[in-house]
Amino acid sequence: MLMNVLRLVIGLVMVSGWGGVLRAAERPNVIVIMADDLGYGDVSCYGAKTVETPAIDRLAREGVRFTSGYCTASTCTPTRFSLLTGTYAFRQKNTGIAPPNGPAIIRPGTETLPSILKRAGYATAVIGKWHLGLGDRAPDWNGELRPGPLDIGFDHCLLLPTTNDRVPQVFVEDRRVKGLDPADPLWVGSEKPSPDHATGLTHRDGLKMDWSHGHNDTIHNGVSRIGFYTGGKAARFRDEDLADAWVAEAGRWMEMNRERPFFLYYAPQDIHVPRVVHERFQGRTTMGPRGDCIVQLDWSVGELVKTLERLGLREKTLIVFCSDNGPVLDDGYRDGAVEKLGDHRPAGPYRGGKYSVWEGGTRTPFITCWPGRIAPGESGEVVSTVDLAASLAALTGQELAADGCLDSFDLSGALLGKAGAKGRDHLVQQDNGSGNFGFREGDWKLVRLKQRGKTQAKVSREEGVMPGGLHALYRLGEDPGERRDVSGEHPEVVERMVRRLDEVVGSGRSRAKP
Ligand code: NG6
Ligand code: CA
């Protein structure tokens, strides 16, 4: 009898992840702030000295600062795919960096974080960078952009459709390009539309920010981009105004939904290239535009918190702060990020950054904050953005579809900073989809390359080629910078981890079948 009760209790603890199911009245608003290209070391609460981030630091001070918080991939599209679906992106084709005319990657009917919270009675919105494609085969820029966020669980959206360095520079509001004049249709393509179309190649001298690689197609706002477009002039935004636009829209939407629980996926483009901040933030740091972007990002976070305070919602709101991939310096524009870096270490103590499967690629700032409910502190538990779906489902009492959220674990206890609650016991790290993987199990980190040679360089643009063969093994505790490959000393660990990684990748899911 006692054993049975014990088993039941243990079972419940395992199932609930220890966060417990909250009664409807206790369910918090949830804001997931996902910064773009922000590295582990880019904010002062994670060790930055050259730039100050008081608003983000405040979240860390009043919440849990995770030291092993991860996104799933070292580029944007796969991380955002897995944030919203609870499934690793490598399980689905075409989840690498989405092109300007890419179709919707998350198909209607997929179990998603917003659809789960909608079932729980939440109002749902995404404001900011999308980069998960729109439309069936391609976006119909002058018509209905369907499917899109509204078909996978969001009630409302205001989007930067792809990235700020990819065309077009327009907002998408719900299903349409915002402010589009039908008399001036928007055309987007991958070929130069006419011989006299001005580009970053033909008009390089007049650019306000020069490019370094790629990014030399259509010019808008003095900056040449990836891809071509014409028309839609009235709908185009200035890069300088993006942060203000997101903040204003988020404020308006939260106020409108103040009486209901809401879920806001807040996705500012900061600090992605081209790094063009509002005039009032220009020159605010010694690091040039990259530093200024961090200041602008921090300002936005502070504004969101101010809005919550004004609406009396601060204690009713769980904020998760994270990033979509690790840092990069020169990502295609000559903006001084390399030259003005000084002592700043964008990835903190970690190796690599954006595009890599070293720790710097996916280990990022990760903070949860819910005043009154989360005791402030620090956590070394391994948590990932892919776990938000199952964790928030558990907190709000929602069952996950059996065939959905295939890699999402209920870590609600760890995310709420509960003493003794465990994070993940293993974690897969991917890049843009080359087949290279990082695999963490406790203190062990395996790096596995798909091929020797060409793909090796891709493991890290910044920090070069992995010496030796296809595998490397590191002990993160004593060697957080992944410098000393100990695979030769521990072949049995390599073998075990390779087998487990194969299992996770090959079995189609890592969340147990219900
Ligand atoms: C790369 C771009 C880079 C950035 C990245 C996507 C070039 C040479 N590089 O292809 O600038 O846009 O895609 O970044 O074009 S992400 O954060 O959205 O994944
Ligand atoms: Ca990114």
Coordinates of C-alpha atoms and ligand atoms in Angstrom, one line a residue:
M1 CA 0.0 0.0 0.0
L2 CA 2.6 2.4 1.1
M3 CA 4.7 1.5 -1.9
N4 CA 1.8 2.1 -4.2
V5 CA 1.2 5.6 -2.7
L6 CA 4.8 6.3 -3.0
R7 CA 4.8 5.2 -6.6
L8 CA 1.8 7.3 -7.3
V9 CA 3.5 10.4 -5.8
I10 CA 6.7 9.8 -7.7
G11 CA 4.6 9.3 -10.9
L12 CA 2.7 12.5 -10.3
V13 CA 6.0 14.4 -9.7
M14 CA 7.4 13.1 -12.9
V15 CA 4.3 13.8 -14.9
S16 CA 3.8 17.3 -13.6
G17 CA 7.5 18.3 -13.7
W18 CA 6.8 19.7 -10.2
G19 CA 5.4 22.9 -11.3
G20 CA 1.9 21.7 -10.5
V21 CA -1.3 22.6 -12.3
L22 CA -2.4 26.1 -11.6
R23 CA -6.1 26.8 -10.9
A24 CA -7.6 29.0 -13.7
A25 CA -7.5 32.1 -11.5
E26 CA -3.8 31.6 -10.8
R27 CA -2.8 31.2 -14.4
P28 CA -0.3 33.9 -15.3
N29 CA 0.0 35.9 -18.4
V30 CA 3.0 34.6 -20.3
I31 CA 5.4 36.8 -22.3
V32 CA 8.2 35.0 -24.1
I33 CA 10.8 37.6 -25.1
M34 CA 13.1 36.0 -27.7
A35 CA 16.0 38.3 -28.6
D36 CA 17.8 37.8 -31.9
D37 CA 21.5 36.8 -32.1
L38 CA 22.0 37.8 -28.4
G39 CA 24.9 35.9 -26.9
Y40 CA 25.4 34.5 -23.4
G41 CA 27.9 37.3 -22.6
D42 CA 26.0 40.2 -24.2
V43 CA 24.1 41.4 -21.1
S44 CA 25.5 42.6 -17.9
C45 CA 23.7 40.0 -15.7
Y46 CA 25.7 37.4 -17.6
G47 CA 29.0 39.2 -17.3
A48 CA 29.1 42.0 -19.9
K49 CA 31.0 45.0 -18.7
T50 CA 31.1 47.2 -21.8
V51 CA 27.4 47.5 -22.0
E52 CA 24.7 47.9 -19.4
T53 CA 21.4 46.2 -19.5
P54 CA 19.5 47.3 -16.4
A55 CA 16.0 46.1 -17.5
I56 CA 17.2 42.6 -18.4
D57 CA 19.3 42.5 -15.2
R58 CA 16.2 43.4 -13.2
L59 CA 14.4 40.4 -14.6
A60 CA 17.4 38.2 -13.6
R61 CA 17.5 39.8 -10.1
E62 CA 13.8 39.3 -9.5
G63 CA 13.6 35.9 -11.2
V64 CA 15.7 32.9 -12.0
R65 CA 18.9 33.3 -14.0
F66 CA 19.7 30.1 -15.8
T67 CA 23.3 29.3 -16.5
S68 CA 22.4 26.3 -18.7
G69 CA 19.5 27.8 -20.6
Y70 CA 19.5 26.9 -24.3
C71 CA 17.8 27.5 -27.6
T72 CA 17.6 24.5 -29.8
A73 CA 19.6 25.7 -32.8
S74 CA 22.3 28.2 -33.7
T75 CA 20.2 29.9 -36.3
C76 CA 16.8 31.6 -36.1
T77 CA 14.3 29.6 -38.1
P78 CA 15.0 26.2 -36.5
T79 CA 15.0 27.6 -33.0
R80 CA 11.7 29.5 -33.6
F81 CA 10.2 26.4 -35.2
S82 CA 11.0 24.3 -32.1
L83 CA 9.9 27.1 -29.7
L84 CA 6.5 27.1 -31.2
T85 CA 6.1 23.4 -32.0
G86 CA 7.9 21.8 -29.1
T87 CA 9.6 19.6 -31.7
Y88 CA 13.3 19.7 -32.8
A89 CA 13.6 21.3 -36.2
F90 CA 15.9 18.6 -37.6
R91 CA 12.8 16.3 -37.7
Q92 CA 11.2 18.4 -40.4
K93 CA 12.6 19.3 -43.9
N94 CA 13.2 22.9 -44.9
T95 CA 13.5 24.3 -41.4
G96 CA 16.8 26.1 -42.2
I97 CA 17.0 29.9 -42.5
A98 CA 13.8 30.8 -44.4
P99 CA 14.2 32.9 -47.6
P100 CA 12.0 36.0 -48.3
N101 CA 9.5 34.1 -50.3
G102 CA 9.4 31.0 -48.2
P103 CA 6.1 29.3 -47.4
A104 CA 4.7 28.6 -44.0
I105 CA 6.9 26.0 -42.3
I106 CA 4.5 25.2 -39.4
R107 CA 1.4 23.8 -41.0
P108 CA -2.1 24.3 -39.7
G109 CA -3.2 21.5 -37.5
T110 CA 0.2 21.3 -35.8
E111 CA 0.1 21.3 -32.0
T112 CA 1.8 24.6 -31.0
L113 CA 2.6 26.6 -27.9
P114 CA 0.0 29.3 -28.9
S115 CA -2.7 26.7 -29.7
I116 CA -2.1 25.0 -26.4
L117 CA -2.5 28.3 -24.5
K118 CA -5.5 29.2 -26.6
R119 CA -7.2 26.0 -25.5
A120 CA -6.4 27.1 -21.9
G121 CA -8.4 30.3 -22.6
Y122 CA -5.5 32.6 -23.4
A123 CA -5.5 35.5 -25.8
T124 CA -2.4 35.0 -28.0
A125 CA -0.2 37.2 -30.1
V126 CA 3.1 37.3 -31.8
I127 CA 4.8 40.7 -32.2
G128 CA 8.1 41.1 -34.0
K129 CA 10.3 38.8 -36.1
W130 CA 8.5 35.8 -37.7
H131 CA 11.0 34.1 -40.1
L132 CA 8.8 30.9 -40.3
G133 CA 7.4 31.5 -43.8
L134 CA 4.0 32.6 -44.9
G135 CA 1.5 31.3 -47.3
D136 CA 0.9 27.9 -48.9
R137 CA 3.5 27.8 -51.6
A138 CA 4.8 31.4 -51.2
P139 CA 3.5 34.5 -49.6
D140 CA 0.9 36.3 -51.6
W141 CA 2.2 39.8 -50.6
N142 CA -0.7 41.7 -52.1
G143 CA -3.4 39.4 -50.9
E144 CA -4.1 37.1 -47.9
L145 CA -1.0 35.7 -46.2
R146 CA -2.5 32.4 -45.3
P147 CA -1.5 30.1 -43.7
G148 CA 0.4 32.2 -41.1
P149 CA 0.4 32.7 -37.4
L150 CA -3.4 33.1 -37.2
D151 CA -3.7 29.5 -38.5
I152 CA -1.5 27.9 -35.9
G153 CA -2.9 29.4 -32.7
F154 CA -2.2 33.1 -32.6
D155 CA -5.2 35.5 -32.5
H156 CA -3.2 38.5 -33.6
C157 CA 0.2 39.3 -35.1
L158 CA 2.3 42.2 -36.1
L159 CA 5.3 40.8 -37.9
L160 CA 8.6 41.5 -39.5
P161 CA 8.0 38.7 -42.0
T162 CA 11.5 37.3 -42.4
T163 CA 14.5 39.1 -41.1
N164 CA 15.5 42.8 -41.2
D165 CA 18.3 42.0 -43.7
R166 CA 15.9 40.1 -46.0
V167 CA 13.3 41.8 -48.2
P168 CA 10.7 43.2 -47.8
Q169 CA 10.9 45.9 -45.1
V170 CA 7.1 45.9 -44.4
F171 CA 4.9 44.9 -41.5
V172 CA 2.4 42.1 -41.7
E173 CA -0.6 42.7 -39.6
D174 CA -2.8 39.6 -39.1
R175 CA -3.1 38.4 -42.7
R176 CA -2.0 41.4 -44.7
V177 CA 0.8 43.7 -45.4
K178 CA 0.1 46.7 -43.2
G179 CA -0.6 50.0 -45.0
L180 CA -0.2 48.6 -48.5
D181 CA -1.5 50.8 -51.3
P182 CA -3.2 48.6 -53.9
A183 CA -2.1 51.0 -56.5
D184 CA 1.6 50.2 -55.7
P185 CA 1.7 46.4 -55.4
L186 CA 4.6 44.8 -53.6
W187 CA 6.8 42.4 -55.7
V188 CA 9.4 40.2 -54.0
G189 CA 11.8 37.9 -55.9
S190 CA 15.2 36.5 -56.0
E191 CA 16.2 37.9 -59.4
K192 CA 17.0 41.5 -60.2
P193 CA 13.7 42.8 -61.6
S194 CA 15.2 45.2 -64.2
P195 CA 18.6 46.2 -65.4
D196 CA 18.4 49.7 -63.8
H197 CA 17.2 48.3 -60.3
A198 CA 19.6 49.9 -57.8
T199 CA 21.5 47.4 -55.6
G200 CA 24.2 47.3 -53.1
L201 CA 26.6 46.4 -56.0
T202 CA 25.6 49.2 -58.4
H203 CA 25.1 51.9 -55.7
R204 CA 27.5 50.8 -53.1
D205 CA 28.9 54.3 -52.6
G206 CA 25.7 55.8 -51.4
L207 CA 24.9 53.3 -48.8
K208 CA 24.6 54.4 -45.2
M209 CA 25.9 51.0 -44.0
D210 CA 28.2 49.1 -46.3
W211 CA 27.9 45.3 -46.7
S212 CA 30.7 42.8 -46.1
H213 CA 29.3 39.6 -47.6
G214 CA 26.0 39.0 -49.3
H215 CA 23.4 41.7 -48.5
N216 CA 24.0 43.5 -51.8
D217 CA 20.6 43.3 -53.5
T218 CA 17.7 45.8 -53.2
I219 CA 18.4 49.0 -51.2
H220 CA 16.0 50.3 -48.7
N221 CA 16.6 53.0 -46.2
G222 CA 20.2 53.3 -47.4
V223 CA 20.9 49.6 -46.6
S224 CA 21.2 46.9 -49.2
R225 CA 19.5 43.6 -48.3
I226 CA 19.2 39.9 -49.2
G227 CA 16.7 39.6 -52.1
F228 CA 14.9 42.0 -54.4
Y229 CA 11.6 43.9 -54.2
T230 CA 9.7 46.8 -55.8
G231 CA 6.6 48.7 -54.8
G232 CA 4.8 48.7 -51.5
K233 CA 6.5 52.1 -50.9
A234 CA 3.8 53.4 -48.4
A235 CA 4.1 50.2 -46.4
R236 CA 7.8 50.3 -45.8
F237 CA 9.3 50.9 -42.4
R238 CA 12.5 52.6 -41.3
D239 CA 14.8 50.2 -39.4
E240 CA 15.2 53.0 -36.8
D241 CA 11.5 52.7 -35.9
L242 CA 11.2 49.0 -35.4
A243 CA 11.8 48.9 -31.6
D244 CA 9.3 51.6 -31.0
A245 CA 6.7 49.9 -33.2
W246 CA 7.0 46.6 -31.3
V247 CA 6.8 48.3 -27.9
A248 CA 3.8 50.3 -28.9
E249 CA 1.9 47.4 -30.4
A250 CA 2.7 45.2 -27.4
G251 CA 1.4 47.9 -25.1
R252 CA -1.8 48.3 -27.0
W253 CA -2.5 44.6 -27.2
M254 CA -1.7 43.9 -23.6
E255 CA -4.0 46.7 -22.5
M256 CA -6.7 45.4 -24.7
N257 CA -6.4 42.0 -23.1
R258 CA -5.7 43.0 -19.6
E259 CA -8.8 41.2 -18.3
R260 CA -7.9 37.8 -19.7
P261 CA -4.8 35.7 -19.4
F262 CA -2.7 36.4 -22.4
F263 CA 0.3 34.8 -24.2
L264 CA 2.6 37.2 -26.0
Y265 CA 5.5 36.0 -28.1
Y266 CA 7.6 39.1 -28.3
A267 CA 10.3 38.8 -30.9
P268 CA 12.3 42.0 -31.5
Q269 CA 14.8 41.9 -34.3
D270 CA 17.5 43.3 -32.0
I271 CA 20.4 42.6 -32.2
H272 CA 20.3 41.1 -35.8
V273 CA 21.9 42.8 -38.7
P274 CA 21.6 45.4 -40.2
R275 CA 22.1 47.0 -36.8
V276 CA 20.3 50.3 -37.3
V277 CA 18.9 51.6 -34.0
H278 CA 16.7 54.6 -33.4
E279 CA 18.6 57.9 -33.4
R280 CA 18.3 58.3 -29.7
F281 CA 20.3 55.1 -29.1
Q282 CA 23.0 55.8 -31.7
G283 CA 26.4 56.0 -30.2
R284 CA 25.2 55.0 -26.7
T285 CA 28.1 52.5 -26.3
T286 CA 31.7 52.2 -27.3
M287 CA 30.9 49.1 -29.3
G288 CA 29.2 50.7 -32.2
P289 CA 25.8 49.6 -33.6
R290 CA 26.0 46.1 -32.1
G291 CA 26.4 47.6 -28.6
D292 CA 23.7 50.2 -29.3
C293 CA 21.3 47.4 -30.4
I294 CA 21.8 45.8 -27.0
V295 CA 20.9 49.0 -25.3
Q296 CA 17.8 49.4 -27.5
L297 CA 16.8 45.8 -26.7
D298 CA 17.1 46.4 -23.0
W299 CA 15.1 49.6 -23.3
S300 CA 12.3 47.6 -25.0
V301 CA 12.3 45.0 -22.2
G302 CA 12.0 47.8 -19.7
E303 CA 9.1 49.3 -21.6
L304 CA 7.2 46.0 -21.5
V305 CA 7.7 45.7 -17.8
K306 CA 6.5 49.3 -17.3
T307 CA 3.4 48.5 -19.3
L308 CA 2.7 45.5 -17.0
E309 CA 3.2 47.7 -13.9
R310 CA 0.9 50.4 -15.3
L311 CA -1.8 47.8 -16.0
G312 CA -1.3 46.2 -12.5
L313 CA -0.3 42.9 -14.2
R314 CA 3.3 42.6 -13.1
E315 CA 2.6 39.9 -10.4
K316 CA 0.2 38.1 -12.8
T317 CA 2.8 37.7 -15.5
L318 CA 5.5 35.2 -16.1
I319 CA 8.2 36.6 -18.3
V320 CA 10.7 34.3 -20.1
F321 CA 13.7 36.0 -21.6
C322 CA 15.9 34.1 -24.1
S323 CA 17.6 34.3 -27.5
D324 CA 17.2 32.5 -30.8
N325 CA 20.9 31.7 -31.3
G326 CA 24.3 32.7 -30.1
P327 CA 26.2 35.8 -31.1
V328 CA 27.9 36.8 -34.3
L329 CA 30.0 39.9 -35.1
D330 CA 30.3 40.4 -38.8
D331 CA 27.1 38.9 -40.2
G332 CA 27.3 40.7 -43.5
Y333 CA 27.6 44.4 -42.8
R334 CA 30.6 46.6 -42.0
D335 CA 29.2 48.1 -38.8
G336 CA 32.4 48.0 -36.6
A337 CA 31.2 45.0 -34.5
V338 CA 34.7 43.4 -34.9
E339 CA 36.8 46.5 -34.6
K340 CA 35.0 48.0 -31.6
L341 CA 34.6 44.9 -29.6
G342 CA 37.3 45.7 -27.1
D343 CA 37.2 43.2 -24.1
H344 CA 33.6 42.3 -24.6
R345 CA 33.0 38.6 -25.0
P346 CA 29.7 38.1 -26.7
A347 CA 29.5 34.3 -26.0
G348 CA 30.9 34.7 -22.4
P349 CA 33.2 31.8 -21.6
Y350 CA 31.8 29.6 -24.4
R351 CA 33.2 28.6 -27.7
G352 CA 31.7 29.5 -31.0
G353 CA 28.5 31.4 -31.6
K354 CA 25.8 31.7 -34.3
Y355 CA 25.9 28.8 -36.8
S356 CA 27.9 26.5 -34.5
V357 CA 27.2 23.5 -32.3
W358 CA 29.7 24.6 -29.7
E359 CA 28.1 25.9 -26.5
G360 CA 28.2 29.5 -27.7
G361 CA 25.8 28.6 -30.5
T362 CA 22.8 27.8 -28.3
R363 CA 23.6 28.5 -24.7
T364 CA 22.2 32.0 -24.2
P365 CA 20.8 34.3 -21.5
F366 CA 17.7 32.5 -20.2
I367 CA 15.6 34.1 -17.4
T368 CA 12.2 33.4 -15.9
C369 CA 10.6 36.0 -13.8
W370 CA 7.2 36.0 -12.0
P371 CA 7.2 38.2 -8.9
G372 CA 5.6 36.6 -5.9
R373 CA 5.6 33.2 -7.5
I374 CA 9.2 32.6 -8.5
A375 CA 11.8 33.0 -5.8
P376 CA 14.8 34.9 -7.1
G377 CA 17.9 32.9 -7.6
E378 CA 20.2 31.1 -10.0
S379 CA 19.8 27.7 -11.6
G380 CA 22.3 25.4 -13.2
E381 CA 19.5 23.1 -14.5
V382 CA 19.5 22.4 -18.2
V383 CA 16.4 24.0 -19.8
S384 CA 15.6 24.7 -23.4
T385 CA 13.2 26.8 -25.4
V386 CA 11.7 23.6 -26.8
D387 CA 10.4 22.8 -23.3
L388 CA 8.2 25.8 -23.0
A389 CA 5.3 24.1 -24.8
A390 CA 5.1 21.1 -22.5
S391 CA 5.9 23.1 -19.4
L392 CA 3.2 25.8 -20.0
A393 CA 0.8 23.1 -21.0
A394 CA 1.4 21.4 -17.7
L395 CA 1.0 24.7 -15.7
T396 CA -2.3 25.4 -17.4
G397 CA -3.7 21.9 -17.2
Q398 CA -3.6 21.1 -20.9
E399 CA -2.9 17.7 -22.4
L400 CA -0.5 17.6 -25.3
A401 CA -1.6 16.0 -28.5
A402 CA 0.0 12.5 -28.7
D403 CA 1.7 13.3 -32.0
G404 CA 2.7 16.9 -31.1
C405 CA 5.5 18.5 -29.2
L406 CA 7.7 15.6 -29.8
D407 CA 10.8 16.9 -27.9
S408 CA 9.2 19.1 -25.3
F409 CA 9.5 18.2 -21.6
D410 CA 7.5 19.5 -18.7
L411 CA 10.2 21.4 -16.8
S412 CA 7.7 23.7 -15.1
G413 CA 9.2 23.1 -11.7
A414 CA 12.7 23.9 -12.8
L415 CA 11.5 26.9 -14.9
L416 CA 9.7 28.2 -11.8
G417 CA 12.9 27.8 -9.8
K418 CA 11.4 25.2 -7.4
A419 CA 14.0 23.7 -5.1
G420 CA 15.0 20.2 -6.2
A421 CA 13.1 20.3 -9.5
K422 CA 15.2 18.9 -12.3
G423 CA 15.9 20.1 -15.8
R424 CA 16.8 18.0 -18.8
D425 CA 19.1 15.0 -18.5
H426 CA 20.1 15.4 -22.2
L427 CA 20.0 18.1 -24.8
V428 CA 20.5 18.1 -28.6
Q429 CA 22.1 21.2 -30.1
Q430 CA 21.8 21.7 -33.9
D431 CA 23.0 24.3 -36.3
N432 CA 21.1 25.5 -39.4
G433 CA 20.5 21.8 -40.4
S434 CA 23.8 20.6 -41.7
G435 CA 23.6 17.4 -39.7
N436 CA 26.2 18.5 -37.2
F437 CA 25.1 18.1 -33.6
G438 CA 26.1 18.9 -30.1
F439 CA 24.8 16.6 -27.4
R440 CA 24.9 17.3 -23.7
E441 CA 24.5 14.8 -20.9
G442 CA 25.2 16.3 -17.5
D443 CA 28.8 17.5 -17.6
W444 CA 29.6 15.7 -20.8
K445 CA 29.4 17.4 -24.2
L446 CA 29.7 15.5 -27.4
V447 CA 30.3 17.3 -30.7
R448 CA 29.5 15.2 -33.7
L449 CA 30.2 16.3 -37.3
K450 CA 28.4 14.9 -40.3
Q451 CA 31.4 15.0 -42.5
R452 CA 35.0 15.9 -42.3
G453 CA 36.3 18.6 -44.5
K454 CA 33.9 21.3 -45.7
T455 CA 31.3 21.0 -43.1
Q456 CA 34.0 21.2 -40.4
A457 CA 34.5 24.9 -41.0
K458 CA 30.7 25.3 -40.7
V459 CA 30.9 24.1 -37.1
S460 CA 32.2 27.5 -36.2
R461 CA 32.8 30.4 -38.5
E462 CA 34.3 32.3 -35.7
E463 CA 36.5 29.8 -34.1
G464 CA 37.6 27.5 -36.8
V465 CA 37.9 23.9 -37.5
M466 CA 37.5 21.0 -35.1
P467 CA 40.8 19.1 -35.1
G468 CA 40.7 15.3 -35.4
G469 CA 37.9 13.2 -36.5
L470 CA 34.1 13.4 -36.5
H471 CA 33.7 13.3 -32.7
A472 CA 35.0 15.4 -29.8
L473 CA 34.2 15.1 -26.2
Y474 CA 34.4 17.8 -23.5
R475 CA 33.9 18.0 -19.8
L476 CA 32.0 21.3 -19.4
G477 CA 32.5 21.7 -15.7
E478 CA 36.3 22.0 -16.0
D479 CA 36.4 23.0 -19.6
P480 CA 33.4 25.2 -20.4
G481 CA 35.2 26.6 -23.4
E482 CA 35.4 23.2 -25.1
R483 CA 39.1 23.3 -25.6
R484 CA 40.4 19.9 -24.5
D485 CA 39.0 17.0 -26.4
V486 CA 38.9 14.0 -24.1
S487 CA 37.3 11.6 -26.5
G488 CA 40.5 9.5 -26.6
E489 CA 40.5 9.1 -22.8
H490 CA 36.8 8.1 -22.6
P491 CA 35.9 6.1 -25.7
E492 CA 33.1 4.3 -23.8
V493 CA 31.4 7.7 -23.1
V494 CA 31.7 8.7 -26.7
E495 CA 30.2 5.4 -27.8
R496 CA 27.3 5.7 -25.3
M497 CA 26.5 9.3 -26.2
V498 CA 26.7 8.6 -30.0
R499 CA 24.2 5.8 -29.5
R500 CA 21.9 7.9 -27.4
L501 CA 22.1 10.8 -29.9
D502 CA 21.3 8.4 -32.7
E503 CA 18.3 7.2 -30.8
V504 CA 17.0 10.7 -30.1
V505 CA 17.5 11.7 -33.7
G506 CA 16.4 8.4 -35.3
S507 CA 13.4 7.5 -33.1
G508 CA 11.4 10.5 -34.3
R509 CA 10.7 11.8 -30.9
S510 CA 12.3 12.2 -27.5
R511 CA 9.1 12.9 -25.4
A512 CA 7.8 9.5 -24.3
K513 CA 4.6 8.4 -26.1
P514 CA 1.7 8.9 -23.8
Ligands
NG6_1 C1 22.6 34.3 -43.4 C2 23.0 35.7 -43.7 C3 23.1 36.4 -42.3 C4 21.8 36.2 -41.5 C5 21.4 34.8 -41.4 C6 20.1 34.5 -40.8 C7 24.4 36.1 -45.6 C8 25.8 36.1 -46.1 N1 24.3 35.8 -44.3 O1 22.4 33.6 -44.6 O2 23.3 37.7 -42.5 O3 20.7 36.9 -42.2 O4 21.4 34.2 -42.7 O5 20.2 34.9 -39.4 O6 23.5 36.4 -46.3 S1 19.1 34.4 -38.5 O7 19.4 34.9 -37.2 O8 17.8 34.9 -38.9 O9 19.1 32.9 -38.5
CA2 CA 18.9 34.9 -34.9

